mmCIF file of C-alpha atoms in Angstrom:
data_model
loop_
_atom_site.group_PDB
_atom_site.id
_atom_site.type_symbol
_atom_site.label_atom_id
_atom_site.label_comp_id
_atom_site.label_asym_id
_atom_site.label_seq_id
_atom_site.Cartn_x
_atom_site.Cartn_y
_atom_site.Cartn_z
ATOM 1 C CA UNK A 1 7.855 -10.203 -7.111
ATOM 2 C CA UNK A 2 4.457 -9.731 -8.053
ATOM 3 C CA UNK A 3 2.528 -11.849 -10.386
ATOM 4 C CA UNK A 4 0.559 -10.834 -13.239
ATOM 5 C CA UNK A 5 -2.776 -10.068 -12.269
ATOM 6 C CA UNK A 6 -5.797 -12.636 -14.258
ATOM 7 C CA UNK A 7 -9.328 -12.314 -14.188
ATOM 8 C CA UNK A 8 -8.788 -13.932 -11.009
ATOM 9 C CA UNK A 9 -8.209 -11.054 -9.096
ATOM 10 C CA UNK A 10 -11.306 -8.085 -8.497
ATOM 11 C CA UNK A 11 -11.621 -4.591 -6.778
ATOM 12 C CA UNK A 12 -14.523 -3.156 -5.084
ATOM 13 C CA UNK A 13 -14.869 0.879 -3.746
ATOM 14 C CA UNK A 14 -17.313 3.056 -1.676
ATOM 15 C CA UNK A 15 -18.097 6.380 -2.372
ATOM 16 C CA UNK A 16 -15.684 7.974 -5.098
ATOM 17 C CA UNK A 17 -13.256 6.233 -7.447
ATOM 18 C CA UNK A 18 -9.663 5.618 -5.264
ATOM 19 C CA UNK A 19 -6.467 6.170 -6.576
ATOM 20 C CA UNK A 20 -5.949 3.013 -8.552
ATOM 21 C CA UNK A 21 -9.214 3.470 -10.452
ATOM 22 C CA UNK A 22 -10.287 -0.312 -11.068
ATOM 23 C CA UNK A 23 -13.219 -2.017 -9.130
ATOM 24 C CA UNK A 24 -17.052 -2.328 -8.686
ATOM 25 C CA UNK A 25 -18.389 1.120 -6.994
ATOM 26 C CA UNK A 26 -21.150 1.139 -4.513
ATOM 27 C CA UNK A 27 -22.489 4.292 -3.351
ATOM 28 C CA UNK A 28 -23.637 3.687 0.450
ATOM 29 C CA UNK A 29 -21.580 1.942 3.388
ATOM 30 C CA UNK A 30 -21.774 -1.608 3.007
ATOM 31 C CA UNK A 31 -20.486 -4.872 5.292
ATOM 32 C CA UNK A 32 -16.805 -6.677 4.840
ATOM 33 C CA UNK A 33 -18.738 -9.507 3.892
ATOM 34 C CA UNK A 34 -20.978 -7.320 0.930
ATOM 35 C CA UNK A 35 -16.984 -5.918 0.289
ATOM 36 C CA UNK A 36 -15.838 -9.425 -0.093
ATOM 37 C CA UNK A 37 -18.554 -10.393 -2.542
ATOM 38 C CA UNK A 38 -18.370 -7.524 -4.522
ATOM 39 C CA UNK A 39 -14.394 -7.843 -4.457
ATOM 40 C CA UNK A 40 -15.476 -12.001 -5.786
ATOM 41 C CA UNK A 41 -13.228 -12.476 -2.102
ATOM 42 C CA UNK A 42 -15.424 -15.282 -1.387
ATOM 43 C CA UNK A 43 -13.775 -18.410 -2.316
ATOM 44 C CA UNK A 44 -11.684 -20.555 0.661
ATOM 45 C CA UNK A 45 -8.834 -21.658 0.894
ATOM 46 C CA UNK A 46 -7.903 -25.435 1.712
ATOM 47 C CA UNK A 47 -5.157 -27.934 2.766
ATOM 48 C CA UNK A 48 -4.529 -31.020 0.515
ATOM 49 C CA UNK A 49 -1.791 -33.336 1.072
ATOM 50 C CA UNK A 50 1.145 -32.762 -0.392
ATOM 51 C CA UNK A 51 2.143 -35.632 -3.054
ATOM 52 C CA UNK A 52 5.022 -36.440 -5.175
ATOM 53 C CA UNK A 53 5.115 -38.746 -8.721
ATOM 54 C CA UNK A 54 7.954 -41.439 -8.343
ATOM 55 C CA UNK A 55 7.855 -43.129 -11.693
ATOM 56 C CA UNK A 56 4.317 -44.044 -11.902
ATOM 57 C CA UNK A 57 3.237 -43.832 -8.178
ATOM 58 C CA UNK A 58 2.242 -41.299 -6.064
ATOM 59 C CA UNK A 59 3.749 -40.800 -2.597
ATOM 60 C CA UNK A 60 2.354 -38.574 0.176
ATOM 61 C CA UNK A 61 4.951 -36.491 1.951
ATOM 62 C CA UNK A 62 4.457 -36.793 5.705
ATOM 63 C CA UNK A 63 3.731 -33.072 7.380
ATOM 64 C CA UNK A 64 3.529 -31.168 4.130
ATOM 65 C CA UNK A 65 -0.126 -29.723 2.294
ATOM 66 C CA UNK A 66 -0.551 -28.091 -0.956
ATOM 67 C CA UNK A 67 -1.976 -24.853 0.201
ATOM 68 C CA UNK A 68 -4.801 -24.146 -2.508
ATOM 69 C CA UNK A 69 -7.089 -21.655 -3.433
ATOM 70 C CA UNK A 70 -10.130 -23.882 -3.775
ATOM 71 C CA UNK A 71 -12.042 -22.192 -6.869
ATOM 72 C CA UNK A 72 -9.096 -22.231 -9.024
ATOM 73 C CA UNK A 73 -6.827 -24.911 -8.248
ATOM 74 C CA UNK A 74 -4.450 -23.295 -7.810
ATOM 75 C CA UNK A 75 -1.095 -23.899 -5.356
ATOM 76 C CA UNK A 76 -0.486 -21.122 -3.707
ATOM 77 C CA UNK A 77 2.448 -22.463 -1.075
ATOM 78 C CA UNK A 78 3.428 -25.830 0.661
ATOM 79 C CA UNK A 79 2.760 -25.419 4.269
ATOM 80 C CA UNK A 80 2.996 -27.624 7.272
ATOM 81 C CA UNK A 81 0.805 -29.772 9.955
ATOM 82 C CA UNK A 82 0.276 -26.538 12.002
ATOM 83 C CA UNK A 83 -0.673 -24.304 9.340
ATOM 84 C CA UNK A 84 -4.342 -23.159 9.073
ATOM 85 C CA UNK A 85 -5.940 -20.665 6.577
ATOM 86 C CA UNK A 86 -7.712 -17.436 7.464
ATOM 87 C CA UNK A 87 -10.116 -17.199 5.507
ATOM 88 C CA UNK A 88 -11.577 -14.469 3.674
ATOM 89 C CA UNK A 89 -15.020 -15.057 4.911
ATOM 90 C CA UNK A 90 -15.782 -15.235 7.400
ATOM 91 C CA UNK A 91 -12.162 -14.884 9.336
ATOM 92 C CA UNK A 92 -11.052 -11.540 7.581
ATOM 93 C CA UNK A 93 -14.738 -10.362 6.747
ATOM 94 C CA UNK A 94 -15.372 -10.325 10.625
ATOM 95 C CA UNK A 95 -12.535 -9.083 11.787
ATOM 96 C CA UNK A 96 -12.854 -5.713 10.043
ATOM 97 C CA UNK A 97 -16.338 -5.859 10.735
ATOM 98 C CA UNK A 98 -15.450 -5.394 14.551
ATOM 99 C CA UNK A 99 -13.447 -2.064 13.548
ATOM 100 C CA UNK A 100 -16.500 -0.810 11.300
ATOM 101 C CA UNK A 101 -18.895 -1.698 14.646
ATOM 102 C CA UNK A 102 -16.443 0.966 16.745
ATOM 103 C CA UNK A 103 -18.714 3.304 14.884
ATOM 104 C CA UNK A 104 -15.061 5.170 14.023
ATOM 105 C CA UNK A 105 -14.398 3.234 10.453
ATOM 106 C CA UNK A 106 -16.183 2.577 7.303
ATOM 107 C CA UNK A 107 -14.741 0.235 4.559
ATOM 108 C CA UNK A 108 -13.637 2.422 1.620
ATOM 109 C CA UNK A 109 -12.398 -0.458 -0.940
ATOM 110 C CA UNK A 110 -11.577 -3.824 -0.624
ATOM 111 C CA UNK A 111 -10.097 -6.755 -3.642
ATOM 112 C CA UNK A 112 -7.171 -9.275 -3.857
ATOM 113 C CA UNK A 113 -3.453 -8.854 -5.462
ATOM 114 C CA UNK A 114 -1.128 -11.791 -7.402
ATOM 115 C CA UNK A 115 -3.896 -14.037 -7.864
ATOM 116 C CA UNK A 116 -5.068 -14.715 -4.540
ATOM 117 C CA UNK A 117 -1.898 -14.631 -2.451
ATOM 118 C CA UNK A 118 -2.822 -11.165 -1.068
ATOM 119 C CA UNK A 119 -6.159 -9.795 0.073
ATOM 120 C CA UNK A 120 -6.966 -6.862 1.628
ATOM 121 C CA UNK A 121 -9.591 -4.359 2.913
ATOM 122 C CA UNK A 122 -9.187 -0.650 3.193
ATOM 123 C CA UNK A 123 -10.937 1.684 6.116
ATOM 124 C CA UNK A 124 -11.539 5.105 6.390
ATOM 125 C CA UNK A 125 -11.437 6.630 9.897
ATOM 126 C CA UNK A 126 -13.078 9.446 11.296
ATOM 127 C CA UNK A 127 -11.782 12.973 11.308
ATOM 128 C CA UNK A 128 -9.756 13.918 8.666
ATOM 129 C CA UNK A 129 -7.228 16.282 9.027
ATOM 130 C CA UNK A 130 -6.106 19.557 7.869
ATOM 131 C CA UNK A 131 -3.080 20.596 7.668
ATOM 132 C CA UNK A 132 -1.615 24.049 9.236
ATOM 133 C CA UNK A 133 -3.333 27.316 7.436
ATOM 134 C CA UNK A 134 -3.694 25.441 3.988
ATOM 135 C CA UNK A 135 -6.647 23.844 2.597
ATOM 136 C CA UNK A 136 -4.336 20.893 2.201
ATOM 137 C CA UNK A 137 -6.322 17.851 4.020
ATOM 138 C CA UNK A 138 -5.341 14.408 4.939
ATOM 139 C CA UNK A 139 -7.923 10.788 5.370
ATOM 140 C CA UNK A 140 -7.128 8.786 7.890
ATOM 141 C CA UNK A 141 -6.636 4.741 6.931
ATOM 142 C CA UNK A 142 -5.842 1.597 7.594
ATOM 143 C CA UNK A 143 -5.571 -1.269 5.122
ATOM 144 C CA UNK A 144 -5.759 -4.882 6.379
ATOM 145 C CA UNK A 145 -4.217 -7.184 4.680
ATOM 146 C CA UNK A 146 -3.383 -10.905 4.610
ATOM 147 C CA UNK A 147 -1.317 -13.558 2.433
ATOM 148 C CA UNK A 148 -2.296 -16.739 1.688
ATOM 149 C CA UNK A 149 1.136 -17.926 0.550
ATOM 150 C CA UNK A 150 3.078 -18.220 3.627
ATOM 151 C CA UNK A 151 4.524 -14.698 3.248
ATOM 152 C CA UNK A 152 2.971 -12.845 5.660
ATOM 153 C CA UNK A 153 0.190 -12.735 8.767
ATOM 154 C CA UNK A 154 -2.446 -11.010 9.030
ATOM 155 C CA UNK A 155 -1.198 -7.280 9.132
ATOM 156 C CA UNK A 156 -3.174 -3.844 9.575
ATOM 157 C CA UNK A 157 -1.073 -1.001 7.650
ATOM 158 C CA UNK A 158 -1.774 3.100 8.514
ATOM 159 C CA UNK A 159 -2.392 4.447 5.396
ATOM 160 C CA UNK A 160 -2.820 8.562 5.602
ATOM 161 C CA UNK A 161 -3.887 9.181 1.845
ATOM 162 C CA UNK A 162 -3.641 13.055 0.627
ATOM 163 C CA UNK A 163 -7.377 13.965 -0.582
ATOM 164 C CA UNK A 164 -6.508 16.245 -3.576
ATOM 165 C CA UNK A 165 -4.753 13.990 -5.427
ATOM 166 C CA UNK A 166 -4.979 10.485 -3.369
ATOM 167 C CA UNK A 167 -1.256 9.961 -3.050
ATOM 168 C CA UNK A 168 -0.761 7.162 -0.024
ATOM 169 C CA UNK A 169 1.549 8.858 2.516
ATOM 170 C CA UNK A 170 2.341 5.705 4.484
ATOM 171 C CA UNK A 171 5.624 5.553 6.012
ATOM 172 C CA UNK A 172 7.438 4.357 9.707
ATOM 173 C CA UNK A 173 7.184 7.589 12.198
ATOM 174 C CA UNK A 174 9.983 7.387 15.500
ATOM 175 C CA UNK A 175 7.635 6.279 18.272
ATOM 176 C CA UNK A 176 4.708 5.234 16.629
ATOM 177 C CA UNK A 177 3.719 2.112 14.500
ATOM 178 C CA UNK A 178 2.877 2.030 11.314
ATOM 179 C CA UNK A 179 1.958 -1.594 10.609
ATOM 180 C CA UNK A 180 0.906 -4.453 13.364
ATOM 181 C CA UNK A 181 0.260 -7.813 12.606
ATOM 182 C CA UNK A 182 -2.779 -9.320 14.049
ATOM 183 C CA UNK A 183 -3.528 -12.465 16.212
ATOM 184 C CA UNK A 184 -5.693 -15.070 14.335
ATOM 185 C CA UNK A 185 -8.958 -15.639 16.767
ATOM 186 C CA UNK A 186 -12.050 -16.592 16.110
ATOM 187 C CA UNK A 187 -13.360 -15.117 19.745
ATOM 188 C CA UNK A 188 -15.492 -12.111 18.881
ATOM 189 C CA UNK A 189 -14.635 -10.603 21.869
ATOM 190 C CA UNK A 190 -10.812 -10.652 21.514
ATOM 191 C CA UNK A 191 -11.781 -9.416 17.989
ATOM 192 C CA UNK A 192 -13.230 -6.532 19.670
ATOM 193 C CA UNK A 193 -10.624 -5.867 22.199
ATOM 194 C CA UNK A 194 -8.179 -5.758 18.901
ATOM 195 C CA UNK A 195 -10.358 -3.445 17.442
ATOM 196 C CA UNK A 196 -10.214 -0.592 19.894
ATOM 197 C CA UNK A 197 -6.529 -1.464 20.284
ATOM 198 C CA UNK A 198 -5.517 -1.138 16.286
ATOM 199 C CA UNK A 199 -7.582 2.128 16.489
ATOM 200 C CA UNK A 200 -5.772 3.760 19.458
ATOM 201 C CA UNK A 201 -2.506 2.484 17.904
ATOM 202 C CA UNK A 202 -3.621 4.930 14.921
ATOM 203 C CA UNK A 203 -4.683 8.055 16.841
ATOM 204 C CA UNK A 204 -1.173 7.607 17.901
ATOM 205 C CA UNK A 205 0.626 7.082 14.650
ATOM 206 C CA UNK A 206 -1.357 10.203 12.993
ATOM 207 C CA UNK A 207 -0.442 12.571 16.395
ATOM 208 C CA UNK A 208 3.226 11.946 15.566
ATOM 209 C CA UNK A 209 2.773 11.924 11.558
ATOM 210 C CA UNK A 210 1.269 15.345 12.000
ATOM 211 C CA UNK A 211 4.182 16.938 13.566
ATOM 212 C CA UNK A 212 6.273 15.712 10.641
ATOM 213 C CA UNK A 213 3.955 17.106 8.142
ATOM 214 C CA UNK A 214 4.012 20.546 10.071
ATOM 215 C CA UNK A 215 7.526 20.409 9.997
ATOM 216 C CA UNK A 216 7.513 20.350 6.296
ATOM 217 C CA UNK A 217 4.901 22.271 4.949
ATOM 218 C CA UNK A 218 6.803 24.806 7.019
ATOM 219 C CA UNK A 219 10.585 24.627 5.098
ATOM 220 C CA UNK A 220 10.711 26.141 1.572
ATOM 221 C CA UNK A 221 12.677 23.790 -0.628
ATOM 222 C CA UNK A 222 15.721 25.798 -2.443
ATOM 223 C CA UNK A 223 16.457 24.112 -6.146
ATOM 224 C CA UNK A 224 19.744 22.454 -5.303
ATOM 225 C CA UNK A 225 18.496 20.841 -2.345
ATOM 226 C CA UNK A 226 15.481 19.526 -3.951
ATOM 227 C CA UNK A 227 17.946 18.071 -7.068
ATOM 228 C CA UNK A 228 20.488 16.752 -3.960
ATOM 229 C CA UNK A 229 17.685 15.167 -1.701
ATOM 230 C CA UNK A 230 15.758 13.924 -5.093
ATOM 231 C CA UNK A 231 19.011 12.545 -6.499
ATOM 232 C CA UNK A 232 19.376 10.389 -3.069
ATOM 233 C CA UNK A 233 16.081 9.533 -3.069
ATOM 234 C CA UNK A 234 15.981 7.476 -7.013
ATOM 235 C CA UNK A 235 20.313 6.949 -5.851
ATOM 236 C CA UNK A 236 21.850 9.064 -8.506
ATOM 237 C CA UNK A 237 24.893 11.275 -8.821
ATOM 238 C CA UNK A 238 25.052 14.981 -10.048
ATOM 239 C CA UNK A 239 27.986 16.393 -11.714
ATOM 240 C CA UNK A 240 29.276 19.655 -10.552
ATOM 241 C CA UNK A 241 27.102 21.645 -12.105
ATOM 242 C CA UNK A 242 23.865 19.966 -10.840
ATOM 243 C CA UNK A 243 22.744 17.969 -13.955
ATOM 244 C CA UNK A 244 22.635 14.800 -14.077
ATOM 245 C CA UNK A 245 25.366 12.298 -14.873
ATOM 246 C CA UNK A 246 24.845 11.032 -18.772
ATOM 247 C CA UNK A 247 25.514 7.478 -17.952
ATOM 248 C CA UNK A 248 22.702 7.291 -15.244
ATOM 249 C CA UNK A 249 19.910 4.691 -15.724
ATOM 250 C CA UNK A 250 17.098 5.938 -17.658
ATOM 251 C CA UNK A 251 14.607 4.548 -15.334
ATOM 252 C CA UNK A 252 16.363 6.205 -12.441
ATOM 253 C CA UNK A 253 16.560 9.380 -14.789
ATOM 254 C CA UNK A 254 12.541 9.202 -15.592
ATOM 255 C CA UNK A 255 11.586 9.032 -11.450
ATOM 256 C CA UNK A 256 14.059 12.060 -11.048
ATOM 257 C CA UNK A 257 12.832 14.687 -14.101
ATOM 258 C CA UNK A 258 9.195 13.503 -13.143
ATOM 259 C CA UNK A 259 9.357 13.991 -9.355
ATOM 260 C CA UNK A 260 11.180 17.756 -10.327
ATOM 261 C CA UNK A 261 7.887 18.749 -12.682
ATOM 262 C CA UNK A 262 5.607 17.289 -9.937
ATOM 263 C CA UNK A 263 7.309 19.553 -7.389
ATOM 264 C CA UNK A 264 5.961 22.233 -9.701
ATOM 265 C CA UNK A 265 2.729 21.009 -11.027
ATOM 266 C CA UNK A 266 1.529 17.784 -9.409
ATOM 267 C CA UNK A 267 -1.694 17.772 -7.975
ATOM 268 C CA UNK A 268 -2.302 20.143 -5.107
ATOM 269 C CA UNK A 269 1.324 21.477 -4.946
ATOM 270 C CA UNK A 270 -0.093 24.444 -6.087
ATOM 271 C CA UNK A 271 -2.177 25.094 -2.672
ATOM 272 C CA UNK A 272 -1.247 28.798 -0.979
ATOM 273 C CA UNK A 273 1.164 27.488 1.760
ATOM 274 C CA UNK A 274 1.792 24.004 0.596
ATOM 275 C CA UNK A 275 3.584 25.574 -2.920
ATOM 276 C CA UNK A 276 7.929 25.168 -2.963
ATOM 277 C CA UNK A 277 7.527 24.028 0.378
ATOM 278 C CA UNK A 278 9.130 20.653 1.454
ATOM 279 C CA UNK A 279 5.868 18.782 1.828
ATOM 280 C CA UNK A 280 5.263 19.235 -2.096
ATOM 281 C CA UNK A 281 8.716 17.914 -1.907
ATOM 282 C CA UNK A 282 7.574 14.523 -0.580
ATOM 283 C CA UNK A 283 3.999 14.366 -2.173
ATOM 284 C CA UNK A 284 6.135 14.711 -5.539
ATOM 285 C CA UNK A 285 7.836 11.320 -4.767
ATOM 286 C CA UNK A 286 4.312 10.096 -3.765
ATOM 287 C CA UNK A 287 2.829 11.377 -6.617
ATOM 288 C CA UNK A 288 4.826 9.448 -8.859
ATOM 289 C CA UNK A 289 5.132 6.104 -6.915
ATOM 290 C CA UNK A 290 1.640 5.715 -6.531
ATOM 291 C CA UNK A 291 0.350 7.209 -9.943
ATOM 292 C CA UNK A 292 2.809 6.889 -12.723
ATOM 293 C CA UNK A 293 6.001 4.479 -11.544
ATOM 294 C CA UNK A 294 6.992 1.911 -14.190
ATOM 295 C CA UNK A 295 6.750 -1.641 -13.129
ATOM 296 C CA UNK A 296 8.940 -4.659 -13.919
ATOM 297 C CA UNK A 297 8.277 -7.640 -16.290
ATOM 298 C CA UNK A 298 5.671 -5.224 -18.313
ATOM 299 C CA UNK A 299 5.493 -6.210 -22.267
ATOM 300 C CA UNK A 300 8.115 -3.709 -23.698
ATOM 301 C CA UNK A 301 9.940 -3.246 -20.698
ATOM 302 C CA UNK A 302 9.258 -1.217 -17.743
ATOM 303 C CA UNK A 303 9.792 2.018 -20.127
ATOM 304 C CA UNK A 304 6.522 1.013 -21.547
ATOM 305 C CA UNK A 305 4.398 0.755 -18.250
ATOM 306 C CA UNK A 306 4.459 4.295 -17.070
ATOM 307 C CA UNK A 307 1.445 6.187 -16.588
ATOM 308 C CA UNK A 308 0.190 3.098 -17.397
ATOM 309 C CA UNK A 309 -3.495 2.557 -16.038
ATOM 310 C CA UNK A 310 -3.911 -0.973 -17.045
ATOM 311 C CA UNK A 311 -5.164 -3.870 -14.465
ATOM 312 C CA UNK A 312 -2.035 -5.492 -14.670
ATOM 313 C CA UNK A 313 0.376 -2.356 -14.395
ATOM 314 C CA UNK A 314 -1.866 -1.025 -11.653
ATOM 315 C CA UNK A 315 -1.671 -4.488 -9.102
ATOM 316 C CA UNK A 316 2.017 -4.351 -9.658
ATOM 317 C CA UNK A 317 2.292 -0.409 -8.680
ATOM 318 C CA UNK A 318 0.090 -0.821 -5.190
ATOM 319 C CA UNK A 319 1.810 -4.134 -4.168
ATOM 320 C CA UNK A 320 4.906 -2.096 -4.803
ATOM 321 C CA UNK A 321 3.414 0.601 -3.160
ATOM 322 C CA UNK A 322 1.849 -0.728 0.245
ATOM 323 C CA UNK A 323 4.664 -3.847 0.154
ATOM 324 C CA UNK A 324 7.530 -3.591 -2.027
ATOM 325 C CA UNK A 325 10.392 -0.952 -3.208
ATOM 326 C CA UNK A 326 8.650 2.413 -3.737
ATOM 327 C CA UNK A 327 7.302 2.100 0.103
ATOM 328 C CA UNK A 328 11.036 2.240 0.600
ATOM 329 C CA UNK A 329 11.775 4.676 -1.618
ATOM 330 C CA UNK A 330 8.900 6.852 0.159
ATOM 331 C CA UNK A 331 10.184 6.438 3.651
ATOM 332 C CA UNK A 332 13.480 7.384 2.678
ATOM 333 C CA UNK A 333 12.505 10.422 1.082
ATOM 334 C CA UNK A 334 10.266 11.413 4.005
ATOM 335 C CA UNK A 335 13.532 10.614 6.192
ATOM 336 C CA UNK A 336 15.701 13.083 3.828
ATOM 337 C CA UNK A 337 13.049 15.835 3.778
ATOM 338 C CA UNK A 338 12.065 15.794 7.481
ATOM 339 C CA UNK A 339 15.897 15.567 8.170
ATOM 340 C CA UNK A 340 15.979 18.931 5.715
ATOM 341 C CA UNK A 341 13.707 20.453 7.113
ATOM 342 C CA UNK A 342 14.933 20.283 10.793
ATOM 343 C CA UNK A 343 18.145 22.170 9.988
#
């Protein structure tokens, strides 16, 4: 579950505004480390031992630290002897550096998520890609990310994002990765060696990704499949005569009558060969996870948070996004449509 996001938490971009619209904008290629001060990345993290009150003394607890974000004070998880922090600078800041030095990457965007726990940096690679006869193209990224809460390692995400409208089109392709977690080192030259590994891992991933997106922009989408293959998609039930059910959950109900109009008008669906075609199909769902999905424990409800553009509504909807349910809910509707449009 995501926290809500404080002044403790910053954005940074290159070049034009990204999808979630918050940060500080720089208009020339700049260094992880420039990203990480311009993202206000910079603070450590450190290891204090852990402590409990017993009436009015204070006991340490053998083998167990307070994991703490130094600036703030604040506990982010209890971890053990073994544990050791990777810090933002200059662990994660050189890392991505070695991927920018491959001459093949330039950092796009960069800032942290729930406080603290989760920072990340996002690339763009070289060579976009079109797709088919459209005009329809597709950037190439990877985000790396890491937790400082005990959740997760170090991971590097492929992160195709749609250029006409910025929808992230991340999901798990048979025979290709789309996530690997990295080895903490502080060698530069395994650092490099992990570079040019993490970047042939993606030349890979896109290779296969492409066929699937050839494979749908191919299939026109008839109405009652799209309502069937929808209605899996946000798990709801039709009646007979294709509407849906009135006792369905009206946040299930919004993602479904949303995702139909974006079929029809969302943001480059319109494109001569991408129109009624099964790939407007999918960049509907993607459309509305990454742009307009309500999030949970929003003032008013989740109702109240759609569309919503607000800092707080906005770190929920990418964590949810590159971590949590929607990526589901986008893999399995690229699983439905690509099994669609295979028939």
């Amino acid at each position: 579950m995501a926290h809500e996001i404080t002044e403790k938490d910053h954005m940074m971009y290159v070049g034009e505004v990204p999808w979630h619209g918050l940060g500080t904008g720089f208009d020339k290629p700049i260094t992880a480390k420039e990203a990480a001060e311009a993202a206000q990345m910079t603070w450590t993290v450190e290891k204090y031992p852990l402590e409990v009150l017993i009436g009015s003394e204070r006991h340490k607890v053998p083998g167990y630290y307070a994991i703490t974000r130094a600036d703030t004070k604040e506990v982010f998880h209890i971890g053990g002897e073994r544990f050791t922090p990777f810090q933002n600078v200059p662990s994660l800041t050189d890392f991505v550096d070695t991927m920018v030095a491959s001459g093949r990457a330039l950092i796009t965007s960069a800032g942290s998520l729930n406080g603290g726990r989760r920072v990340w940096m996002q690339l763009r690679l070289d060579k976009a890609i079109k797709i088919g006869r459209t005009k329809d193209l597709i950037d190439r990224y990877i985000t790396v990310s890491n937790t400082h809460d005990g959740t997760r390692a170090l991971l590097a995400m492929i992160t195709p994002t749609r250029v006409v409208c910025g929808n992230t089109e991340r999901i798990a392709i048979k025979g290709a990765s789309d996530k690997f977690y990295a080895r903490h080192t502080t060698n530069i030259g395994s650092k490099a060696i992990l570079a040019r590994e993490y970047l042939g891992l993606a030349d890979a991933y896109f290779e296969n990704f492409m066929e699937g997106v050839n494979l749908l922009v191919k299939k026109q989408m008839s109405n009652d499949s799209l309502k069937k293959i929808f209605g899996e998609v946000y798990e709801l039930k039709l009646r007979e005569d294709g509407y849906l059910d009135d006792k369905q959950r009206a946040p299930a109900e919004l993602a479904f009558n949303t995702t139909m109009q974006l079929f029809e008008i969302g943001k480059g669906n319109d494109m001569v060969g991408v129109k009624g075609t099964a790939w407007a199909a999918y960049n509907a769902v993607t459309e509305y996870l990454d742009w307009l999905s309500p999030v949970s424990g929003g003032q008013g409800g989740a109702s109240k948070t759609f569309g919503s553009k607000t800092l707080a509504v906005v770190d929920k909807r990418i964590d949810s996004s590159w971590f949590g349910r929607n990526q589901v809910i986008r893999q399995n509707a690229w699983d439905s449509l690509i099994a669609y449009a295979a028939k």
